[in-house]
PDB file of C-alpha atoms in Angstrom:
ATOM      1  CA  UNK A   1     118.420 129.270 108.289  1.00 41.00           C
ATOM      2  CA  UNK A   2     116.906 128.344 111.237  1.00 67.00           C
ATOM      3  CA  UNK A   3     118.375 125.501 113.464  1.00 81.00           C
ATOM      4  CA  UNK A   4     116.926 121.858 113.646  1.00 91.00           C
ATOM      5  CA  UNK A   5     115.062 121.017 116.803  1.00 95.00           C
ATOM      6  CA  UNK A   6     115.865 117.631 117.518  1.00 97.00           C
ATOM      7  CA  UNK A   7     113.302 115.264 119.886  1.00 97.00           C
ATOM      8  CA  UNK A   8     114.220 111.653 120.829  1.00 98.00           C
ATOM      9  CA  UNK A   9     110.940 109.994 120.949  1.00 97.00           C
ATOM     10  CA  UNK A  10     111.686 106.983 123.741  1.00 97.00           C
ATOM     11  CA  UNK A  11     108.624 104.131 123.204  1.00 96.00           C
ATOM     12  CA  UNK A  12     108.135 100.582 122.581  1.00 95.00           C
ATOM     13  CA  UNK A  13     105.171 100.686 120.909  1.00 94.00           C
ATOM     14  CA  UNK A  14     106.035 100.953 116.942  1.00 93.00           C
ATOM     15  CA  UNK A  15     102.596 102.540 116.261  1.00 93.00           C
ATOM     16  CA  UNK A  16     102.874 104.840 118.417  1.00 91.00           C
ATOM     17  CA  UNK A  17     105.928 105.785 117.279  1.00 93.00           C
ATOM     18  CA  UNK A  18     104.873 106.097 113.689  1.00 93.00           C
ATOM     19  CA  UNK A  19     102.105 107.638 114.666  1.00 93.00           C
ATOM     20  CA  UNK A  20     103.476 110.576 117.286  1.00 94.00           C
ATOM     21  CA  UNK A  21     106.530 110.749 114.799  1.00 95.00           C
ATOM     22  CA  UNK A  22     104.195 111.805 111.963  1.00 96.00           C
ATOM     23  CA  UNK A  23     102.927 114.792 113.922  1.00 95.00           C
ATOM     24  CA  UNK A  24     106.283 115.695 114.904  1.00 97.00           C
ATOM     25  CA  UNK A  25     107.858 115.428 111.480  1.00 96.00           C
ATOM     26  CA  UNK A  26     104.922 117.316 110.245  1.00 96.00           C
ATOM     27  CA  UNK A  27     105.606 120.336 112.644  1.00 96.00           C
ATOM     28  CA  UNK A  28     109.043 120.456 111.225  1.00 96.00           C
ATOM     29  CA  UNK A  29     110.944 118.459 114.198  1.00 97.00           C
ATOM     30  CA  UNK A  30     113.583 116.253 113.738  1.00 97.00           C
ATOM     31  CA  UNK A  31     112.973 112.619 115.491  1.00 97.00           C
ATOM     32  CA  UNK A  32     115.253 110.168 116.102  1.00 97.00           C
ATOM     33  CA  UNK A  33     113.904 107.268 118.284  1.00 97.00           C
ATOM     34  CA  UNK A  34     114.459 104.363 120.473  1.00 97.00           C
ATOM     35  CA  UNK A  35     112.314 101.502 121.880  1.00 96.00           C
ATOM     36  CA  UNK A  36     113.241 100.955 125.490  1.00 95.00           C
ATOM     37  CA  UNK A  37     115.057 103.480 129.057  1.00 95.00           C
ATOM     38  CA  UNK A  38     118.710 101.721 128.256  1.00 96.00           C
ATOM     39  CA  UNK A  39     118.694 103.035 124.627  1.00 97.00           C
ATOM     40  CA  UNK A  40     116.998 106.104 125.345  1.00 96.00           C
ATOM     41  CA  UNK A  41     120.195 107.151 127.830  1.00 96.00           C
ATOM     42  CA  UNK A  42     122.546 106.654 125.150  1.00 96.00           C
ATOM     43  CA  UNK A  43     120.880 108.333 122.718  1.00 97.00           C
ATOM     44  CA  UNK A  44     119.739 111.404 124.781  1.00 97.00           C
ATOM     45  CA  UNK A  45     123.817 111.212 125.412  1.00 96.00           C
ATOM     46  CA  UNK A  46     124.956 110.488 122.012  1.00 96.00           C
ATOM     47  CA  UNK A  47     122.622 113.277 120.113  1.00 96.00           C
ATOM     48  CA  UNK A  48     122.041 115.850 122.702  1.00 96.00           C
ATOM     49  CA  UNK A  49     118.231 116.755 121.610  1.00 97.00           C
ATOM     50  CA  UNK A  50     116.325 119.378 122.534  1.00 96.00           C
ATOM     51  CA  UNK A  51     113.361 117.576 124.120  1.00 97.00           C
ATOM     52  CA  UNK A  52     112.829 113.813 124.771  1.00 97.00           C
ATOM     53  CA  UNK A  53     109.531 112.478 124.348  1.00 96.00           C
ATOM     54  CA  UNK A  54     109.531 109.627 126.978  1.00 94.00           C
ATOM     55  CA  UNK A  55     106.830 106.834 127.897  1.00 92.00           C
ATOM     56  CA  UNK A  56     106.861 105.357 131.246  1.00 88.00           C
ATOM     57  CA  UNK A  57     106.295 101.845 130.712  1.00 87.00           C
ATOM     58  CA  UNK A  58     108.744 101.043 128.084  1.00 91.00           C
ATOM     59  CA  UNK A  59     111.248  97.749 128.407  1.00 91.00           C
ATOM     60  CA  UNK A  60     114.916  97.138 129.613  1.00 92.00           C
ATOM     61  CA  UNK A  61     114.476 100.571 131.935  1.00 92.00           C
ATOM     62  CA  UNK A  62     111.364 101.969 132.319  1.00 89.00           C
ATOM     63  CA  UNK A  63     110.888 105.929 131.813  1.00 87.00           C
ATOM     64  CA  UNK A  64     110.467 106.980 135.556  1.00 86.00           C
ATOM     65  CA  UNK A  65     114.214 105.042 136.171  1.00 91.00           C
ATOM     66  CA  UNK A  66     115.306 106.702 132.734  1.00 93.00           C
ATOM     67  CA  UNK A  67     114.740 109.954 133.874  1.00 92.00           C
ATOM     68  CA  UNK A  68     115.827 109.856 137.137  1.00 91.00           C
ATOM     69  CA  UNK A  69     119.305 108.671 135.355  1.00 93.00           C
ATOM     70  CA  UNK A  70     119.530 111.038 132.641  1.00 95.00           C
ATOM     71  CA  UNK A  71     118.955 114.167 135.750  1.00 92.00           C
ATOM     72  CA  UNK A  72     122.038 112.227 137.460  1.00 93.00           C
ATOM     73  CA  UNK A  73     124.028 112.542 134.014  1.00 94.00           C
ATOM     74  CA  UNK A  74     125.957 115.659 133.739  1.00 94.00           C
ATOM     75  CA  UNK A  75     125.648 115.411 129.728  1.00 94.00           C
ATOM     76  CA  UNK A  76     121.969 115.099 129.937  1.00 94.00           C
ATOM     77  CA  UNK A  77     120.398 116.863 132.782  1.00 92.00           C
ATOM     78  CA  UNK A  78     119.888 120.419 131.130  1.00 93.00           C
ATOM     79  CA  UNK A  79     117.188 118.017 128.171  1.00 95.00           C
ATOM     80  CA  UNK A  80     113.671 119.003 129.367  1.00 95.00           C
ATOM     81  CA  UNK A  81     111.677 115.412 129.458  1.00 94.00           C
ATOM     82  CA  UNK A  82     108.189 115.193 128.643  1.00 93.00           C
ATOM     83  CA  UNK A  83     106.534 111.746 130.040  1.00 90.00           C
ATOM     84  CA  UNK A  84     104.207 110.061 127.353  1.00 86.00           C
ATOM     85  CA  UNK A  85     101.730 107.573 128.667  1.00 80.00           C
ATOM     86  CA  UNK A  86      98.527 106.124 128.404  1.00 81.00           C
ATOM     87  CA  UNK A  87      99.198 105.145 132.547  1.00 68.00           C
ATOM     88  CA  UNK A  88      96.625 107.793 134.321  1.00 64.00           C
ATOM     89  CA  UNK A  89      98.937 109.311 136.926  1.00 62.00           C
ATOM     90  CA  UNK A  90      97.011 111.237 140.059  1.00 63.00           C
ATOM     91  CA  UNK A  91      97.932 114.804 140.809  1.00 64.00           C
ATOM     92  CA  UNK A  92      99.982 113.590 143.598  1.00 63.00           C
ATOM     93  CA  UNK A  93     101.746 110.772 141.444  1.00 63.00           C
ATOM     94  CA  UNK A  94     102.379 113.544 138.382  1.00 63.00           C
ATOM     95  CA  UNK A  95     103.257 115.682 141.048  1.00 65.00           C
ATOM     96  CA  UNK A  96     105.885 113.020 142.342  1.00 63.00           C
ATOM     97  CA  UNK A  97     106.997 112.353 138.807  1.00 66.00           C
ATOM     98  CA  UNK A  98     107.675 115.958 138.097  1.00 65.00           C
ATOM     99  CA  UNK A  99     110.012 115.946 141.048  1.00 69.00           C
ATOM    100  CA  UNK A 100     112.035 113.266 139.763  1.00 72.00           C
ATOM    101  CA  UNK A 101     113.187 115.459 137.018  1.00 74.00           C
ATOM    102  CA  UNK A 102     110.828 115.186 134.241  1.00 80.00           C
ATOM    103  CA  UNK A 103     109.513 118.683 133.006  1.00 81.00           C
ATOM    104  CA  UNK A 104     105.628 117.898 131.886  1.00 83.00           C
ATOM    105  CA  UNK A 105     103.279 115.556 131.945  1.00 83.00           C
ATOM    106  CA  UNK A 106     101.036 114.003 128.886  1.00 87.00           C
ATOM    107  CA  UNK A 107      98.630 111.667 127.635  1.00 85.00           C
ATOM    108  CA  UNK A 108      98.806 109.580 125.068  1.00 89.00           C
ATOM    109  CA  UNK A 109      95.540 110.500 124.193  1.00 88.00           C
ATOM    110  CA  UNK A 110      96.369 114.368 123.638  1.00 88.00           C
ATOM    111  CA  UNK A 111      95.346 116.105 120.212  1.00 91.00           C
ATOM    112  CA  UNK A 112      98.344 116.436 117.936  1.00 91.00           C
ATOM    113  CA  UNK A 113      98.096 119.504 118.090  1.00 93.00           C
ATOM    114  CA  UNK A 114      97.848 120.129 121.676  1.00 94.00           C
ATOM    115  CA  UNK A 115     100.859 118.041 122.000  1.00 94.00           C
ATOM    116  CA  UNK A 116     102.849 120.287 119.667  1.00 96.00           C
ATOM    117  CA  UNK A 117     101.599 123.109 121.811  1.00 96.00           C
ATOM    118  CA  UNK A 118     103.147 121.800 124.815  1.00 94.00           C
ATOM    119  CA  UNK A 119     106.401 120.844 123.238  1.00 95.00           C
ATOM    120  CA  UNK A 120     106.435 124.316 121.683  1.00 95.00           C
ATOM    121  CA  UNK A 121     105.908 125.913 125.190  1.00 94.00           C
ATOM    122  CA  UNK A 122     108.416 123.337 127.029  1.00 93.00           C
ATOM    123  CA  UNK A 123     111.277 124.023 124.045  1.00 93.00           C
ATOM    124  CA  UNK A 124     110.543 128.140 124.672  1.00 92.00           C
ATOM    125  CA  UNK A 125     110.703 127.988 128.613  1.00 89.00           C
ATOM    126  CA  UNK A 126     114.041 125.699 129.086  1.00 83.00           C
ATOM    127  CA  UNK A 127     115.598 125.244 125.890  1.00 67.00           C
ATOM    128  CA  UNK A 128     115.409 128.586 123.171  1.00 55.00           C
TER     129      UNK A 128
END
C-alpha cells in the first residue's frame, strides 16, 4: 500500500480552505490545516508533512515570517513550502521570497489541476 502524502494547508480564509482542500482530497492527499503562521509552525512540527501549502497574508504570523522560522527549525527545514496567495509578487519579490526558504511560488488563481501539477513536481524533486 502506498504511503499517505500529508500537506498542511496554512490559510485564514475558510473558503479557501474548503475549497483548495477539495482538490487536494480529491487527488488523494491527506490535509490537515490551520488558520494563521503561529499554528502553522506547530503543526508543520507536530505532523511532519510532506508539503505545506502556505498563504502569505494570514494572521498572528504572516507566511513570509512563517517560513523564514520553520527554515531556522531543525525539525522542519527539510518540508518544501509552497506560498499561496492572491498578493501579485514581481519576479524580483518571488525571487526574494524563494530565497527566504520557500520552494515555489503560486496563485491563488491557479487551475486545480495545475496546482496539483506543481505539488506533484515539488513532492518528486525534494521529498520522494
Amino acid at each position: 500500500m502506498d504511503k499517505k502524502i500529508h500537506i498542511l494547508f496554512v490559510d485564514d480564509d475558510e473558503v479557501t480552505r474548503r475549497l483548495f482542500g477539495h482538490v487536494l482530497a480529491a487527488a488523494g492527499f491527506e490535509v490537515i490545516y490551520a488558520e494563521d503562521g503561529n499554528i502553522g509552525r506547530e503543526m508543520a512540527r507536530r505532523f511532519q508533512p510532506d508539503l505545506i501549502l502556505m498563504d502569505i497574508n494570514i494572521p498572528v504570523i504572516d507566511g513570509i515570517k512563517a517560513v523564514n522560522m520553520l527554515r531556522m527549525e531543525s525539525q522542519t527545514k527539510h518540508i518544501p513550502i509552497i506560498l499561496f496567495t492572491n498578493s501579485d509578487l514581481s519576479i524580483e519579490a518571488e525571487s526574494a521570497v524563494k530565497q527566504l526558504g520557500a520552494t515555489e511560488y503560486v496563485s491563488k488563481s491557479i487551475e486545480p489541476k495545475k496546482l496539483i501539477d506543481i505539488i506533484n513536481a515539488t513532492l518528486t524533486k525534494y521529498t520522494l
